[in-house]
Coordinates of C-alpha atoms in Angstrom, one line a residue:
Chain L
M1 CA 13.3 32.7 -27.5
N2 CA 15.8 30.8 -25.3
E3 CA 16.0 33.7 -22.8
N4 CA 12.3 34.0 -22.7
L5 CA 11.7 30.3 -21.9
F6 CA 14.0 30.1 -19.0
T7 CA 13.2 33.3 -17.2
P8 CA 10.6 31.7 -14.9
F9 CA 13.4 29.7 -13.4
S10 CA 15.7 32.5 -12.5
T11 CA 15.4 33.5 -8.8
P12 CA 12.9 36.4 -8.6
T13 CA 13.9 39.7 -7.2
I14 CA 11.7 42.6 -6.0
L15 CA 13.5 45.9 -6.3
N16 CA 16.8 43.9 -6.4
Q17 CA 16.0 42.2 -3.1
P18 CA 15.8 38.4 -3.2
A19 CA 12.1 37.4 -3.2
T20 CA 13.0 33.8 -2.8
I21 CA 13.1 34.1 1.0
P22 CA 9.4 34.7 1.5
I23 CA 8.5 32.3 -1.4
I24 CA 10.4 29.5 0.2
L25 CA 9.0 30.3 3.7
F26 CA 5.4 30.6 2.5
P27 CA 4.4 26.9 2.1
A28 CA 5.4 26.1 5.7
T29 CA 2.8 28.7 6.8
L30 CA 0.1 26.6 5.2
V31 CA 0.5 23.8 7.7
L32 CA -2.3 24.4 10.2
T33 CA -1.6 23.8 13.9
S34 CA -4.4 24.0 16.5
K35 CA -4.8 22.9 20.0
H36 CA -8.5 22.0 19.7
P37 CA -9.4 18.4 19.7
I38 CA -11.9 19.0 17.0
N39 CA -10.9 21.3 14.2
N40 CA -12.6 22.7 11.1
R41 CA -12.6 20.6 8.0
L42 CA -9.5 22.0 6.4
A43 CA -7.4 21.4 9.5
T44 CA -8.9 17.9 9.9
I45 CA -8.2 16.9 6.3
Q46 CA -4.6 18.2 6.5
Q47 CA -4.0 16.5 9.8
N48 CA -5.4 13.2 8.6
L49 CA -3.3 13.4 5.4
I50 CA -0.2 13.9 7.4
Q51 CA -1.1 11.1 9.8
L52 CA -1.8 8.8 6.9
T53 CA 1.5 9.5 5.1
L54 CA 3.4 9.2 8.4
K55 CA 1.9 5.8 9.1
Q56 CA 2.4 4.6 5.6
M57 CA 6.0 5.7 5.5
M58 CA 7.1 4.6 8.9
M59 CA 5.5 1.2 8.9
T60 CA 8.4 -0.6 7.3
H61 CA 11.0 0.7 9.7
N62 CA 12.2 -0.6 13.0
A63 CA 12.5 1.6 16.1
K64 CA 15.8 3.1 15.1
G65 CA 14.5 4.1 11.7
Q66 CA 11.4 5.6 13.2
T67 CA 13.5 8.3 14.9
W68 CA 13.7 9.8 11.4
S69 CA 9.9 10.1 11.1
L70 CA 9.7 13.8 11.8
M71 CA 12.4 14.6 9.3
L72 CA 10.9 12.5 6.6
T73 CA 7.4 13.8 7.2
S74 CA 8.5 17.4 7.1
L75 CA 10.5 16.6 3.9
I76 CA 7.5 15.2 2.1
T77 CA 5.2 18.0 3.4
F78 CA 7.6 20.7 2.3
I79 CA 8.3 19.3 -1.2
A80 CA 4.6 18.5 -1.8
M81 CA 3.4 21.9 -0.8
T82 CA 6.2 23.6 -2.8
N83 CA 5.5 21.6 -6.0
L84 CA 1.7 22.0 -5.8
L85 CA 2.0 25.8 -5.3
G86 CA 4.3 25.9 -8.3
L87 CA 1.5 24.7 -10.5
L88 CA -0.2 28.0 -10.2
P89 CA 0.4 30.4 -13.1
Y90 CA 3.2 32.9 -12.8
S91 CA 4.5 31.3 -9.5
F92 CA 8.1 30.5 -8.7
T93 CA 8.9 26.9 -7.7
P94 CA 11.9 26.7 -5.4
T95 CA 12.4 23.0 -6.2
T96 CA 13.4 23.9 -9.7
Q97 CA 16.6 25.3 -8.2
L98 CA 19.4 22.8 -8.3
S99 CA 21.0 24.5 -5.3
M100 CA 18.1 23.7 -3.0
N101 CA 17.7 20.2 -4.1
L102 CA 21.4 19.5 -3.7
A103 CA 21.3 21.0 -0.3
M104 CA 18.4 18.8 0.6
A105 CA 19.8 15.6 -0.9
I106 CA 23.4 15.6 0.1
P107 CA 23.0 16.0 3.9
L108 CA 20.1 13.6 4.1
W109 CA 21.9 10.9 2.1
A110 CA 25.1 11.4 4.0
G111 CA 23.1 11.0 7.3
T112 CA 21.8 7.7 6.2
V113 CA 25.2 6.4 5.2
M114 CA 26.7 7.5 8.4
V115 CA 24.0 5.9 10.5
G116 CA 24.6 2.7 8.6
L117 CA 28.3 2.9 8.9
R118 CA 28.3 3.7 12.6
F119 CA 25.8 1.2 13.9
K120 CA 26.1 -1.7 11.4
T121 CA 29.6 -1.2 9.9
K122 CA 30.1 -4.7 8.6
N123 CA 26.5 -4.9 7.2
S124 CA 26.7 -1.6 5.4
L125 CA 30.1 -2.3 3.9
A126 CA 28.9 -5.7 2.9
H127 CA 26.4 -4.1 0.6
L128 CA 29.2 -3.1 -1.7
L129 CA 29.4 -6.7 -2.9
P130 CA 26.3 -8.6 -4.0
Q131 CA 26.1 -12.2 -3.0
G132 CA 27.3 -14.9 -5.2
T133 CA 29.7 -13.0 -7.5
P134 CA 32.6 -15.0 -9.0
T135 CA 35.9 -14.1 -7.5
P136 CA 37.7 -12.5 -10.5
L137 CA 34.9 -10.0 -10.7
I138 CA 35.1 -8.8 -7.1
P139 CA 37.3 -5.7 -7.5
M140 CA 35.4 -4.3 -10.4
L141 CA 32.1 -4.9 -8.7
V142 CA 33.1 -3.1 -5.6
V143 CA 34.1 -0.1 -7.7
I144 CA 30.8 -0.2 -9.5
E145 CA 28.8 -0.5 -6.3
T146 CA 30.7 2.4 -4.7
I147 CA 30.0 4.6 -7.7
S148 CA 26.4 3.7 -7.6
L149 CA 26.3 4.6 -3.9
L150 CA 28.1 7.9 -4.4
I151 CA 25.8 8.9 -7.2
Q152 CA 22.6 8.5 -5.1
P153 CA 22.5 12.1 -3.7
V154 CA 23.3 13.6 -7.1
A155 CA 20.6 11.5 -8.7
L156 CA 18.0 12.5 -6.0
A157 CA 18.7 16.2 -6.6
V158 CA 18.9 16.2 -10.3
R159 CA 15.8 13.9 -10.6
L160 CA 13.7 16.4 -8.7
T161 CA 15.1 19.5 -10.4
A162 CA 14.8 18.1 -13.9
N163 CA 11.3 16.7 -13.5
I164 CA 9.8 19.8 -12.2
T165 CA 11.7 22.1 -14.6
A166 CA 10.7 20.0 -17.6
G167 CA 7.1 19.9 -16.6
H168 CA 6.9 23.7 -16.2
L169 CA 8.7 24.2 -19.4
L170 CA 6.3 22.0 -21.3
M171 CA 3.3 23.8 -19.9
H172 CA 4.8 27.1 -21.0
L173 CA 5.5 25.9 -24.4
I174 CA 2.1 24.3 -25.0
G175 CA 0.4 27.3 -23.6
N176 CA 2.3 29.6 -25.9
A177 CA 1.5 27.4 -28.9
A178 CA -2.2 27.2 -28.0
L179 CA -2.3 31.0 -27.8
A180 CA -0.5 31.5 -31.1
L181 CA -2.9 29.1 -32.8
S182 CA -6.0 30.6 -31.4
T183 CA -6.4 32.6 -34.6
A184 CA -6.8 29.4 -36.5
N185 CA -9.6 28.1 -34.4
F186 CA -9.9 24.5 -35.2
S187 CA -6.6 23.3 -33.6
L188 CA -7.2 25.3 -30.5
T189 CA -9.4 22.8 -28.9
L190 CA -6.9 20.0 -29.5
L191 CA -4.1 22.0 -27.9
T192 CA -6.0 23.2 -24.9
S193 CA -7.1 19.7 -24.2
T194 CA -3.5 18.5 -24.4
L195 CA -2.5 21.3 -22.0
L196 CA -5.2 20.3 -19.6
T197 CA -4.2 16.6 -19.6
L198 CA -0.6 17.6 -19.2
L199 CA -1.6 19.7 -16.3
T200 CA -3.4 16.9 -14.6
I201 CA -0.5 14.6 -15.4
L202 CA 1.7 17.2 -13.8
E203 CA -0.2 16.8 -10.7
I204 CA 1.8 13.7 -10.6
A205 CA 4.4 16.1 -9.4
V206 CA 3.1 14.9 -6.1
A207 CA 4.0 11.4 -7.1
L208 CA 7.5 12.8 -7.6
I209 CA 7.5 13.8 -4.0
Q210 CA 6.7 10.3 -3.2
A211 CA 9.5 9.2 -5.4
Y212 CA 11.9 11.5 -3.6
V213 CA 11.0 10.5 -0.1
F214 CA 10.7 6.9 -1.1
T215 CA 14.1 6.7 -2.5
L216 CA 15.5 8.4 0.5
L217 CA 13.5 6.0 2.6
V218 CA 14.8 3.0 0.8
S219 CA 18.4 4.0 1.3
L220 CA 17.7 4.7 5.0
Y221 CA 16.0 1.3 5.4
L222 CA 18.8 -0.5 3.7
H223 CA 21.4 1.1 5.8
N224 CA 19.6 0.6 8.9
N225 CA 18.3 -2.9 8.8
T226 CA 19.4 -5.3 6.2
Chain H
M1 CA 20.3 27.9 -17.6
P2 CA 19.5 30.3 -14.8
Q3 CA 19.6 27.5 -12.3
L4 CA 23.4 27.3 -12.7
D5 CA 23.9 30.9 -11.7
T6 CA 25.6 30.4 -8.4
S7 CA 25.2 33.9 -7.1
T8 CA 21.8 33.1 -5.7
W9 CA 22.7 29.7 -4.4
F10 CA 23.7 30.9 -1.0
T11 CA 20.4 32.8 -0.4
T12 CA 18.3 29.9 -1.6
I13 CA 20.1 27.3 0.5
M14 CA 20.2 29.5 3.6
T15 CA 16.4 30.1 3.4
M16 CA 15.6 26.4 2.8
L17 CA 17.5 25.2 5.7
P18 CA 15.5 26.8 8.5
T19 CA 12.3 26.3 6.6
L20 CA 12.8 22.6 6.3
Y21 CA 14.6 21.8 9.4
L22 CA 13.0 24.3 11.8
I23 CA 9.7 25.7 10.8
T24 CA 8.1 22.7 9.1
Q25 CA 9.2 20.4 11.9
L26 CA 8.0 22.7 14.6
K27 CA 4.7 23.0 12.9
L28 CA 4.4 19.3 12.6
L29 CA 5.4 18.8 16.2
N30 CA 2.6 21.2 17.3
T31 CA -0.1 19.2 15.7
N32 CA -1.9 17.2 18.3
H33 CA -3.2 13.9 17.1
Y34 CA -6.1 13.2 19.4
Q35 CA -7.5 9.7 19.8
P36 CA -11.2 9.5 19.1
P37 CA -13.0 9.5 22.4
L38 CA -13.8 6.0 23.8
T39 CA -17.5 5.4 24.1
K40 CA -18.5 4.7 27.7
N41 CA -19.8 1.2 28.3
S42 CA -23.3 1.6 29.7
N43 CA -24.0 -1.4 31.8
L44 CA -27.6 -2.2 31.0
Q45 CA -28.0 -4.8 33.8
S46 CA -27.9 -2.2 36.5
H47 CA -30.9 -0.2 35.1
S48 CA -34.0 -1.2 36.8
I49 CA -37.2 -0.8 35.0
R50 CA -39.3 0.8 37.7
W51 CA -38.5 3.8 39.7
Q52 CA -36.9 3.0 43.1
P53 CA -38.1 5.3 45.8
K54 CA -34.7 6.0 47.3
W55 CA -33.3 7.3 44.0
T56 CA -36.2 9.7 43.5
K57 CA -35.4 11.2 46.9
T58 CA -31.7 12.0 46.1
C59 CA -32.3 12.9 42.5
L60 CA -34.8 15.6 43.1
P61 CA -33.3 18.1 45.5
L62 CA -36.4 20.3 45.6
S63 CA -38.3 17.4 47.1
Q64 CA -36.4 17.7 50.4
P65 CA -37.7 20.8 52.1
Q66 CA -36.0 20.3 55.5
Q67 CA -32.5 21.3 54.2
S68 CA -32.4 24.9 53.3

């Protein structure tokens, strides 16, 4: 039972070759690029969505923060596409792999810290001590703030991994239960409706992408400006 | 947990890096955001109500038979 539940999260292989390579590359091919001023509906919708998220995200930054706009837009596009494609049955979601999320979180977080340390050294170091703390508490509070800073990338990665994995697991479990109870007909409707609502709530996986980029954004903003 | 099997970590990370930092960014760079075309200001004052004879001569090339 344990082995059966977790097999969707092991990296897929086709004839012992890693199939993760085309699976990770595939969502990027869904971004439509065209040179025409007026495109078809799908391309226009996609372009408008990207433009909307770009403007919403980058409004709060000054000029220096806006140099990160391409990075953050591609981040949110990549994670959103990957998570939405993972909602299809029998598909593999790369964002369930802790490896990928760590490899995304650590360099980006480190980049924001280094930008802050390089251009506003005193400001970013001053964040380690909140204003108005009584003097005996200062050493302990610096340690606490340093730990909370260092745990940011781990929290980013584990948050994304755990949320997507837990959602997929729940869908598997509830689907299996609904199937097993289909012989006793009266509870089938209740379970399938639960599965359906859980699936729509899981479309809030897209909200998780917002959470990911937003937290990354917040740390960038903090390191850059305040 | 199969996510903690580190044998596949290298492949996954190495595939994700060019996808995120190269392909998606290149695709987003190649989308052109065109501004909606500005409507031309038609100056209504310069339109005269009646036909002016000199306009009719230049606008109708077939009405000038001497140039062939």
